[in-house]
């Protein structure tokens, strides 16, 4: 599993008790600007998709969650068997971010869902899994 492009990934929509969504932003020079994204990343050896989601949320946002819901799993690219697993996290506990050296510029923000969805429509997200997860979360009942 040394080829990172072949590993599954997990992406998390973390919603607090007020319905605010945890968003991250960072500057991406290769894409000429600052973009939004959801906590997430590639699975490590031996991790399940849910383990990966929990770890990424804790590391990138400093958040742990008591409730998890799988929103779906989708192909990352047409040329790879890897999948991205989309999760909703609720019943949140806030802590400190555990950013790696390459993540030091990640800024955590809490946005209303409507504003996050508007940012999707405005093209402010860099990766397609974030918008997909937000759209799935916004259109499914909380108890499904």
PDB file of C-alpha atoms in Angstrom:
ATOM      1  CA  UNK A   1       0.000   0.000   0.000  1.00  0.00           C
ATOM      2  CA  UNK A   2       2.883   2.392  -0.540  1.00  0.00           C
ATOM      3  CA  UNK A   3       1.086   4.156  -3.388  1.00  0.00           C
ATOM      4  CA  UNK A   4      -0.942   6.901  -1.660  1.00  0.00           C
ATOM      5  CA  UNK A   5      -3.170   7.316  -4.701  1.00  0.00           C
ATOM      6  CA  UNK A   6      -4.531   3.784  -4.176  1.00  0.00           C
ATOM      7  CA  UNK A   7      -5.584   4.301  -0.552  1.00  0.00           C
ATOM      8  CA  UNK A   8      -9.166   5.045   0.416  1.00  0.00           C
ATOM      9  CA  UNK A   9      -9.904   8.356   2.105  1.00  0.00           C
ATOM     10  CA  UNK A  10     -12.482   9.679   4.550  1.00  0.00           C
ATOM     11  CA  UNK A  11     -14.066  13.142   4.697  1.00  0.00           C
ATOM     12  CA  UNK A  12     -16.114  14.472   7.620  1.00  0.00           C
ATOM     13  CA  UNK A  13     -18.966  16.959   7.936  1.00  0.00           C
ATOM     14  CA  UNK A  14     -18.780  17.850  11.641  1.00  0.00           C
ATOM     15  CA  UNK A  15     -21.905  19.683  12.833  1.00  0.00           C
ATOM     16  CA  UNK A  16     -22.140  21.200  16.290  1.00  0.00           C
ATOM     17  CA  UNK A  17     -25.285  21.486  18.443  1.00  0.00           C
ATOM     18  CA  UNK A  18     -26.165  24.764  16.671  1.00  0.00           C
ATOM     19  CA  UNK A  19     -25.832  23.201  13.215  1.00  0.00           C
ATOM     20  CA  UNK A  20     -22.552  24.952  12.411  1.00  0.00           C
ATOM     21  CA  UNK A  21     -20.130  23.045  10.167  1.00  0.00           C
ATOM     22  CA  UNK A  22     -16.384  22.720  10.770  1.00  0.00           C
ATOM     23  CA  UNK A  23     -14.542  24.047   7.713  1.00  0.00           C
ATOM     24  CA  UNK A  24     -10.846  24.356   7.125  1.00  0.00           C
ATOM     25  CA  UNK A  25      -9.093  26.806   4.858  1.00  0.00           C
ATOM     26  CA  UNK A  26      -5.540  27.054   3.601  1.00  0.00           C
ATOM     27  CA  UNK A  27      -3.586  28.661   0.809  1.00  0.00           C
ATOM     28  CA  UNK A  28      -2.902  26.374  -2.149  1.00  0.00           C
ATOM     29  CA  UNK A  29      -0.253  28.105  -4.304  1.00  0.00           C
ATOM     30  CA  UNK A  30      -0.532  25.487  -7.056  1.00  0.00           C
ATOM     31  CA  UNK A  31      -4.200  26.472  -7.393  1.00  0.00           C
ATOM     32  CA  UNK A  32      -3.527  30.192  -6.921  1.00  0.00           C
ATOM     33  CA  UNK A  33      -5.569  30.924  -3.843  1.00  0.00           C
ATOM     34  CA  UNK A  34      -7.101  30.061  -0.523  1.00  0.00           C
ATOM     35  CA  UNK A  35      -9.709  27.323  -0.578  1.00  0.00           C
ATOM     36  CA  UNK A  36     -12.105  25.655   1.824  1.00  0.00           C
ATOM     37  CA  UNK A  37     -12.205  21.956   2.581  1.00  0.00           C
ATOM     38  CA  UNK A  38     -13.598  19.530   5.136  1.00  0.00           C
ATOM     39  CA  UNK A  39     -11.462  17.555   7.588  1.00  0.00           C
ATOM     40  CA  UNK A  40     -10.315  14.346   5.963  1.00  0.00           C
ATOM     41  CA  UNK A  41      -7.510  12.441   4.368  1.00  0.00           C
ATOM     42  CA  UNK A  42      -6.119   9.119   3.246  1.00  0.00           C
ATOM     43  CA  UNK A  43      -6.479   5.959   5.271  1.00  0.00           C
ATOM     44  CA  UNK A  44      -3.421   4.611   7.061  1.00  0.00           C
ATOM     45  CA  UNK A  45      -2.480   0.917   7.039  1.00  0.00           C
ATOM     46  CA  UNK A  46      -4.805  -1.092   9.284  1.00  0.00           C
ATOM     47  CA  UNK A  47      -7.413   1.666   9.624  1.00  0.00           C
ATOM     48  CA  UNK A  48     -11.064   1.317   8.781  1.00  0.00           C
ATOM     49  CA  UNK A  49     -12.776   4.172   6.953  1.00  0.00           C
ATOM     50  CA  UNK A  50     -14.425   5.250  10.224  1.00  0.00           C
ATOM     51  CA  UNK A  51     -11.107   5.085  12.110  1.00  0.00           C
ATOM     52  CA  UNK A  52      -9.621   7.335   9.432  1.00  0.00           C
ATOM     53  CA  UNK A  53     -12.520   9.798   9.722  1.00  0.00           C
ATOM     54  CA  UNK A  54     -12.134   9.942  13.509  1.00  0.00           C
ATOM     55  CA  UNK A  55      -8.364  10.478  13.286  1.00  0.00           C
ATOM     56  CA  UNK A  56      -8.559  13.139  10.589  1.00  0.00           C
ATOM     57  CA  UNK A  57     -11.274  15.074  12.444  1.00  0.00           C
ATOM     58  CA  UNK A  58      -9.246  14.985  15.661  1.00  0.00           C
ATOM     59  CA  UNK A  59      -5.967  15.949  13.973  1.00  0.00           C
ATOM     60  CA  UNK A  60      -7.167  18.620  11.559  1.00  0.00           C
ATOM     61  CA  UNK A  61      -9.992  20.170  13.579  1.00  0.00           C
ATOM     62  CA  UNK A  62      -9.253  19.115  17.166  1.00  0.00           C
ATOM     63  CA  UNK A  63     -12.731  17.599  17.383  1.00  0.00           C
ATOM     64  CA  UNK A  64     -14.026  14.228  18.555  1.00  0.00           C
ATOM     65  CA  UNK A  65     -17.585  13.057  18.002  1.00  0.00           C
ATOM     66  CA  UNK A  66     -20.029  10.831  19.850  1.00  0.00           C
ATOM     67  CA  UNK A  67     -22.271  10.144  16.845  1.00  0.00           C
ATOM     68  CA  UNK A  68     -21.183   9.056  13.382  1.00  0.00           C
ATOM     69  CA  UNK A  69     -23.245   8.455  10.245  1.00  0.00           C
ATOM     70  CA  UNK A  70     -21.955   7.158   6.915  1.00  0.00           C
ATOM     71  CA  UNK A  71     -23.291   9.342   4.106  1.00  0.00           C
ATOM     72  CA  UNK A  72     -21.903   7.206   1.283  1.00  0.00           C
ATOM     73  CA  UNK A  73     -18.769   5.979  -0.454  1.00  0.00           C
ATOM     74  CA  UNK A  74     -17.716   7.098  -3.914  1.00  0.00           C
ATOM     75  CA  UNK A  75     -14.885   6.534  -6.396  1.00  0.00           C
ATOM     76  CA  UNK A  76     -12.023   8.995  -5.945  1.00  0.00           C
ATOM     77  CA  UNK A  77     -11.077   8.896  -9.642  1.00  0.00           C
ATOM     78  CA  UNK A  78     -12.049   6.843 -12.653  1.00  0.00           C
ATOM     79  CA  UNK A  79      -8.582   5.298 -12.864  1.00  0.00           C
ATOM     80  CA  UNK A  80      -8.255   4.129  -9.249  1.00  0.00           C
ATOM     81  CA  UNK A  81     -10.147   1.560  -7.173  1.00  0.00           C
ATOM     82  CA  UNK A  82      -9.767   3.848  -4.131  1.00  0.00           C
ATOM     83  CA  UNK A  83     -12.917   5.290  -2.612  1.00  0.00           C
ATOM     84  CA  UNK A  84     -13.742   8.302  -0.478  1.00  0.00           C
ATOM     85  CA  UNK A  85     -16.033   7.617   2.468  1.00  0.00           C
ATOM     86  CA  UNK A  86     -18.211  10.542   3.539  1.00  0.00           C
ATOM     87  CA  UNK A  87     -19.289  10.845   7.172  1.00  0.00           C
ATOM     88  CA  UNK A  88     -21.376  13.152   9.300  1.00  0.00           C
ATOM     89  CA  UNK A  89     -20.161  13.662  12.881  1.00  0.00           C
ATOM     90  CA  UNK A  90     -22.316  15.044  15.703  1.00  0.00           C
ATOM     91  CA  UNK A  91     -22.247  15.274  19.500  1.00  0.00           C
ATOM     92  CA  UNK A  92     -18.906  17.048  19.264  1.00  0.00           C
ATOM     93  CA  UNK A  93     -16.208  17.646  21.839  1.00  0.00           C
ATOM     94  CA  UNK A  94     -13.741  20.405  21.003  1.00  0.00           C
ATOM     95  CA  UNK A  95     -10.019  20.178  21.649  1.00  0.00           C
ATOM     96  CA  UNK A  96      -6.744  21.350  20.145  1.00  0.00           C
ATOM     97  CA  UNK A  97      -5.774  20.718  16.539  1.00  0.00           C
ATOM     98  CA  UNK A  98      -2.951  18.183  16.059  1.00  0.00           C
ATOM     99  CA  UNK A  99      -1.593  19.527  12.774  1.00  0.00           C
ATOM    100  CA  UNK A 100       1.353  17.986  10.975  1.00  0.00           C
ATOM    101  CA  UNK A 101       4.181  20.101   9.601  1.00  0.00           C
ATOM    102  CA  UNK A 102       2.450  20.349   6.205  1.00  0.00           C
ATOM    103  CA  UNK A 103      -0.871  21.348   7.815  1.00  0.00           C
ATOM    104  CA  UNK A 104       0.340  24.247   9.969  1.00  0.00           C
ATOM    105  CA  UNK A 105      -1.558  26.834   7.911  1.00  0.00           C
ATOM    106  CA  UNK A 106      -4.928  25.038   8.226  1.00  0.00           C
ATOM    107  CA  UNK A 107      -7.441  27.484   9.724  1.00  0.00           C
ATOM    108  CA  UNK A 108     -10.519  26.058  11.457  1.00  0.00           C
ATOM    109  CA  UNK A 109     -13.806  27.945  11.147  1.00  0.00           C
ATOM    110  CA  UNK A 110     -17.422  27.171  12.053  1.00  0.00           C
ATOM    111  CA  UNK A 111     -19.967  28.166   9.402  1.00  0.00           C
ATOM    112  CA  UNK A 112     -23.736  27.934   9.084  1.00  0.00           C
ATOM    113  CA  UNK A 113     -24.658  25.160   6.623  1.00  0.00           C
ATOM    114  CA  UNK A 114     -26.317  27.663   4.255  1.00  0.00           C
ATOM    115  CA  UNK A 115     -23.070  29.664   4.036  1.00  0.00           C
ATOM    116  CA  UNK A 116     -21.028  26.497   3.456  1.00  0.00           C
ATOM    117  CA  UNK A 117     -23.378  25.457   0.662  1.00  0.00           C
ATOM    118  CA  UNK A 118     -23.126  28.932  -0.865  1.00  0.00           C
ATOM    119  CA  UNK A 119     -19.322  28.588  -0.792  1.00  0.00           C
ATOM    120  CA  UNK A 120     -19.735  25.308  -2.714  1.00  0.00           C
ATOM    121  CA  UNK A 121     -21.797  27.097  -5.377  1.00  0.00           C
ATOM    122  CA  UNK A 122     -19.232  29.915  -5.485  1.00  0.00           C
ATOM    123  CA  UNK A 123     -16.422  27.446  -6.257  1.00  0.00           C
ATOM    124  CA  UNK A 124     -14.532  28.078  -3.000  1.00  0.00           C
ATOM    125  CA  UNK A 125     -13.888  24.363  -2.277  1.00  0.00           C
ATOM    126  CA  UNK A 126     -10.812  22.745  -3.764  1.00  0.00           C
ATOM    127  CA  UNK A 127     -11.744  19.058  -3.512  1.00  0.00           C
ATOM    128  CA  UNK A 128     -15.052  17.604  -4.796  1.00  0.00           C
ATOM    129  CA  UNK A 129     -15.639  15.300  -1.800  1.00  0.00           C
ATOM    130  CA  UNK A 130     -16.308  18.266   0.503  1.00  0.00           C
ATOM    131  CA  UNK A 131     -19.144  19.713  -1.550  1.00  0.00           C
ATOM    132  CA  UNK A 132     -20.590  16.248  -2.101  1.00  0.00           C
ATOM    133  CA  UNK A 133     -20.549  15.496   1.640  1.00  0.00           C
ATOM    134  CA  UNK A 134     -22.135  18.856   2.483  1.00  0.00           C
ATOM    135  CA  UNK A 135     -24.880  18.332  -0.077  1.00  0.00           C
ATOM    136  CA  UNK A 136     -25.607  14.800   1.154  1.00  0.00           C
ATOM    137  CA  UNK A 137     -25.666  15.934   4.796  1.00  0.00           C
ATOM    138  CA  UNK A 138     -27.924  18.888   4.082  1.00  0.00           C
ATOM    139  CA  UNK A 139     -30.523  16.790   2.244  1.00  0.00           C
ATOM    140  CA  UNK A 140     -30.810  13.767   4.537  1.00  0.00           C
ATOM    141  CA  UNK A 141     -32.815  13.683   7.757  1.00  0.00           C
ATOM    142  CA  UNK A 142     -30.575  13.778  10.848  1.00  0.00           C
ATOM    143  CA  UNK A 143     -31.894  10.436  12.118  1.00  0.00           C
ATOM    144  CA  UNK A 144     -31.538   8.412   8.900  1.00  0.00           C
TER     145      UNK A 144
END
